[in-house]
PDB file of C-alpha atoms in Angstrom:
ATOM      1  CA  MET Q1287      12.914   1.838 -28.550  1.00 62.00           C
ATOM      2  CA  ARG Q1288      10.133   4.185 -28.350  1.00 64.00           C
ATOM      3  CA  GLU Q1289      10.418   7.779 -28.289  1.00 63.00           C
ATOM      4  CA  PRO Q1290      10.362   9.863 -24.720  1.00 58.00           C
ATOM      5  CA  LEU Q1291       7.150  11.105 -23.420  1.00 53.00           C
ATOM      6  CA  TYR Q1292       8.458  14.456 -23.399  1.00 54.00           C
ATOM      7  CA  ARG Q1293       9.868  16.734 -25.939  1.00 52.00           C
ATOM      8  CA  ARG Q1294      11.966  20.004 -25.666  1.00 58.00           C
ATOM      9  CA  VAL Q1295      10.935  22.600 -27.881  1.00 62.00           C
ATOM     10  CA  ASN Q1296      11.976  25.947 -28.466  1.00 61.00           C
ATOM     11  CA  THR Q1297       9.017  28.151 -27.782  1.00 63.00           C
ATOM     12  CA  ARG Q1298      10.874  31.494 -27.552  1.00 64.00           C
ATOM     13  CA  ALA Q1299      12.162  31.922 -31.023  1.00 64.00           C
ATOM     14  CA  ARG Q1300      10.219  33.867 -33.419  1.00 68.00           C
ATOM     15  CA  LEU Q1301       9.018  32.501 -36.831  1.00 68.00           C
ATOM     16  CA  VAL Q1302       9.769  28.771 -35.815  1.00 66.00           C
ATOM     17  CA  HIS Q1303       7.005  26.281 -36.570  1.00 65.00           C
ATOM     18  CA  HIS Q1304       6.759  22.996 -34.865  1.00 63.00           C
ATOM     19  CA  ASP Q1305       3.787  21.412 -36.759  1.00 63.00           C
ATOM     20  CA  HIS Q1306       1.850  20.789 -33.652  1.00 63.00           C
ATOM     21  CA  GLY Q1307      -1.474  19.236 -33.773  1.00 61.00           C
ATOM     22  CA  GLY Q1308      -2.071  17.080 -37.128  1.00 63.00           C
ATOM     23  CA  ASP Q1309       0.404  14.411 -36.244  1.00 60.00           C
ATOM     24  CA  HIS Q1310      -2.226  12.224 -34.432  1.00 60.00           C
ATOM     25  CA  ARG Q1311      -4.965  12.982 -36.811  1.00 61.00           C
ATOM     26  CA  HIS Q1312      -4.410   9.580 -39.071  1.00 63.00           C
ATOM     27  CA  GLN Q1313      -3.651   7.261 -36.191  1.00 64.00           C
ATOM     28  CA  ARG Q1314      -6.916   5.653 -35.130  1.00 60.00           C
ATOM     29  CA  ASN Q1315      -7.151   2.836 -33.002  1.00 61.00           C
ATOM     30  CA  THR Q1316      -3.775   2.686 -31.617  1.00 65.00           C
ATOM     31  CA  LYS Q1317      -4.629   2.133 -27.912  1.00 65.00           C
ATOM     32  CA  ARG Q1318      -4.855  -1.727 -28.349  1.00 68.00           C
ATOM     33  CA  GLU Q1319      -1.739  -1.875 -30.137  1.00 72.00           C
ATOM     34  CA  LEU Q1320       0.161   0.288 -27.552  1.00 70.00           C
ATOM     35  CA  ALA Q1321      -1.440  -2.084 -24.774  1.00 67.00           C
ATOM     36  CA  ALA Q1322      -0.595  -5.083 -26.518  1.00 69.00           C
ATOM     37  CA  ALA Q1323       2.997  -4.033 -27.054  1.00 70.00           C
ATOM     38  CA  ARG Q1324       3.545  -3.833 -23.312  1.00 65.00           C
ATOM     39  CA  LEU Q1325       2.161  -7.355 -22.851  1.00 65.00           C
ATOM     40  CA  ASP Q1326       3.808 -10.648 -23.494  1.00 66.00           C
ATOM     41  CA  SER Q1327       0.399 -11.591 -25.419  1.00 70.00           C
ATOM     42  CA  PRO Q1328      -2.591  -9.570 -26.452  1.00 70.00           C
ATOM     43  CA  ALA Q1329      -4.595 -12.412 -24.844  1.00 74.00           C
ATOM     44  CA  PRO Q1330      -5.088 -10.477 -21.501  1.00 73.00           C
ATOM     45  CA  ILE Q1331      -6.873  -7.564 -23.086  1.00 75.00           C
ATOM     46  CA  HIS Q1332      -9.700  -9.913 -24.019  1.00 78.00           C
ATOM     47  CA  TRP Q1333      -9.622 -11.429 -20.556  1.00 81.00           C
ATOM     48  CA  LEU Q1334     -10.285  -7.776 -19.173  1.00 85.00           C
ATOM     49  CA  VAL Q1335     -12.852  -6.624 -21.554  1.00 88.00           C
ATOM     50  CA  ALA Q1336     -16.029  -8.470 -22.089  1.00 89.00           C
ATOM     51  CA  ARG Q1337     -17.229  -9.064 -25.820  1.00 85.00           C
ATOM     52  CA  ARG Q1338     -20.610  -9.866 -24.768  1.00 89.00           C
ATOM     53  CA  PRO Q1339     -23.244  -8.989 -22.017  1.00 90.00           C
ATOM     54  CA  HIS Q1340     -23.210 -12.343 -20.372  1.00 93.00           C
ATOM     55  CA  GLU Q1341     -19.304 -12.179 -20.216  1.00 91.00           C
ATOM     56  CA  ARG Q1342     -19.261  -9.310 -17.800  1.00 93.00           C
ATOM     57  CA  ARG Q1343     -17.546  -9.707 -14.463  1.00 93.00           C
ATOM     58  CA  ASP Q1344     -17.178  -7.443 -11.622  1.00 93.00           C
ATOM     59  CA  ARG Q1345     -13.583  -8.254 -11.252  1.00 92.00           C
ATOM     60  CA  VAL Q1346     -11.085 -10.116 -13.184  1.00 90.00           C
ATOM     61  CA  ARG Q1347      -8.363 -12.343 -11.727  1.00 89.00           C
ATOM     62  CA  LEU Q1348      -5.289 -12.284 -14.283  1.00 83.00           C
ATOM     63  CA  ASP Q1349      -2.853 -14.039 -11.803  1.00 80.00           C
ATOM     64  CA  GLU Q1350      -2.700 -15.822  -8.660  1.00 85.00           C
ATOM     65  CA  ALA Q1351      -3.183 -12.824  -6.552  1.00 87.00           C
ATOM     66  CA  SER Q1352      -3.836  -9.970  -9.225  1.00 88.00           C
ATOM     67  CA  TYR Q1353      -7.272  -8.657  -9.571  1.00 90.00           C
ATOM     68  CA  TYR Q1354      -8.477  -5.945 -12.229  1.00 89.00           C
ATOM     69  CA  SER Q1355     -11.786  -4.446 -12.608  1.00 91.00           C
ATOM     70  CA  GLY Q1356     -13.960  -6.166 -15.352  1.00 91.00           C
ATOM     71  CA  LEU Q1357     -14.704  -3.889 -18.361  1.00 90.00           C
ATOM     72  CA  TYR Q1358     -17.065  -3.774 -21.369  1.00 90.00           C
ATOM     73  CA  VAL Q1359     -17.624  -1.662 -24.313  1.00 87.00           C
ATOM     74  CA  ASP Q1360     -21.151   0.125 -24.092  1.00 88.00           C
ATOM     75  CA  ASP Q1361     -23.704   1.034 -26.976  1.00 88.00           C
ATOM     76  CA  ASP Q1362     -21.774   4.290 -27.454  1.00 88.00           C
ATOM     77  CA  ASN Q1363     -18.585   2.254 -28.243  1.00 84.00           C
ATOM     78  CA  ARG Q1364     -17.200   3.415 -25.051  1.00 86.00           C
ATOM     79  CA  LEU Q1365     -15.092   1.393 -22.596  1.00 87.00           C
ATOM     80  CA  GLN Q1366     -16.891   1.397 -19.164  1.00 90.00           C
ATOM     81  CA  VAL Q1367     -16.179  -0.438 -15.796  1.00 92.00           C
ATOM     82  CA  VAL Q1368     -18.772  -3.159 -14.787  1.00 94.00           C
ATOM     83  CA  ASP Q1369     -18.766  -2.162 -11.420  1.00 94.00           C
ATOM     84  CA  PRO Q1370     -17.408   1.232 -10.687  1.00 93.00           C
ATOM     85  CA  GLU Q1371     -18.389   1.416  -6.887  1.00 95.00           C
ATOM     86  CA  LEU Q1372     -16.204  -1.755  -6.308  1.00 93.00           C
ATOM     87  CA  GLY Q1373     -12.747  -0.815  -4.778  1.00 92.00           C
ATOM     88  CA  VAL Q1374     -10.013  -2.077  -2.849  1.00 92.00           C
ATOM     89  CA  ASP Q1375     -11.686  -1.958   0.436  1.00 92.00           C
ATOM     90  CA  ASP Q1376     -14.499  -4.407  -0.720  1.00 91.00           C
ATOM     91  CA  MET Q1377     -11.753  -7.184  -1.370  1.00 90.00           C
ATOM     92  CA  GLU Q1378     -10.506  -9.755   0.952  1.00 90.00           C
ATOM     93  CA  PRO Q1379      -7.534 -11.989   0.450  1.00 91.00           C
ATOM     94  CA  MET Q1380      -7.987 -15.622  -0.126  1.00 88.00           C
ATOM     95  CA  CYS Q1381      -4.714 -16.948   1.576  1.00 88.00           C
ATOM     96  CA  PRO Q1382      -2.292 -15.278   4.266  1.00 88.00           C
ATOM     97  CA  CYS Q1383       0.952 -15.765   1.923  1.00 89.00           C
ATOM     98  CA  CYS Q1384       0.459 -13.879  -1.068  1.00 88.00           C
ATOM     99  CA  THR Q1385       0.410  -9.998  -1.562  1.00 89.00           C
ATOM    100  CA  HIS Q1386      -3.093  -9.602  -3.058  1.00 90.00           C
ATOM    101  CA  THR Q1387      -3.700  -6.408  -5.232  1.00 91.00           C
ATOM    102  CA  PHE Q1388      -6.855  -4.933  -7.096  1.00 91.00           C
ATOM    103  CA  ASN Q1389      -5.797  -2.388  -9.948  1.00 88.00           C
ATOM    104  CA  GLY Q1390      -2.243  -2.525  -8.684  1.00 87.00           C
ATOM    105  CA  VAL Q1391      -3.258  -1.474  -4.956  1.00 90.00           C
ATOM    106  CA  ARG Q1392      -2.995  -3.964  -2.058  1.00 92.00           C
ATOM    107  CA  PHE Q1393      -5.783  -5.136  -0.517  1.00 91.00           C
ATOM    108  CA  THR Q1394      -6.673  -3.031   2.800  1.00 91.00           C
ATOM    109  CA  ARG Q1395      -8.703  -5.896   4.499  1.00 89.00           C
ATOM    110  CA  LYS Q1396      -6.325  -8.869   6.348  1.00 89.00           C
ATOM    111  CA  TYR Q1397      -6.874 -12.581   5.982  1.00 89.00           C
ATOM    112  CA  ARG Q1398      -9.547 -14.103   8.097  1.00 89.00           C
ATOM    113  CA  GLN Q1399      -9.202 -17.844   8.663  1.00 89.00           C
ATOM    114  CA  PRO Q1400     -12.522 -19.538   7.629  1.00 85.00           C
ATOM    115  CA  PRO Q1401     -14.720 -20.971  10.514  1.00 86.00           C
ATOM    116  CA  ARG Q1402     -14.806 -24.690  10.712  1.00 83.00           C
TER     117      ARG Q1402
END
């Protein structure tokens, strides 16, 4: 079990040292391990983040109706969104039966029957 995200610390007592600050100094690149621990497999991380420029996609579909922003690592080794302007208002569902989401937010547009 993981530690809670909060901790009650007595800040009123005098001369009590809590050793704040240095505990995360030696942890490096743990974001990937934290994300992989919450997934059933680490493969979806590689689906979202493009490793090469030709693999970049505006959106990535991970499930039947779940879409996420495509990501890549830039030249400064920072994680960037491929198309930051793309939002839930730009997405249109492919079928009327599913709940389509983009980054966890439901599509605002309704399903439109394609012309015959």
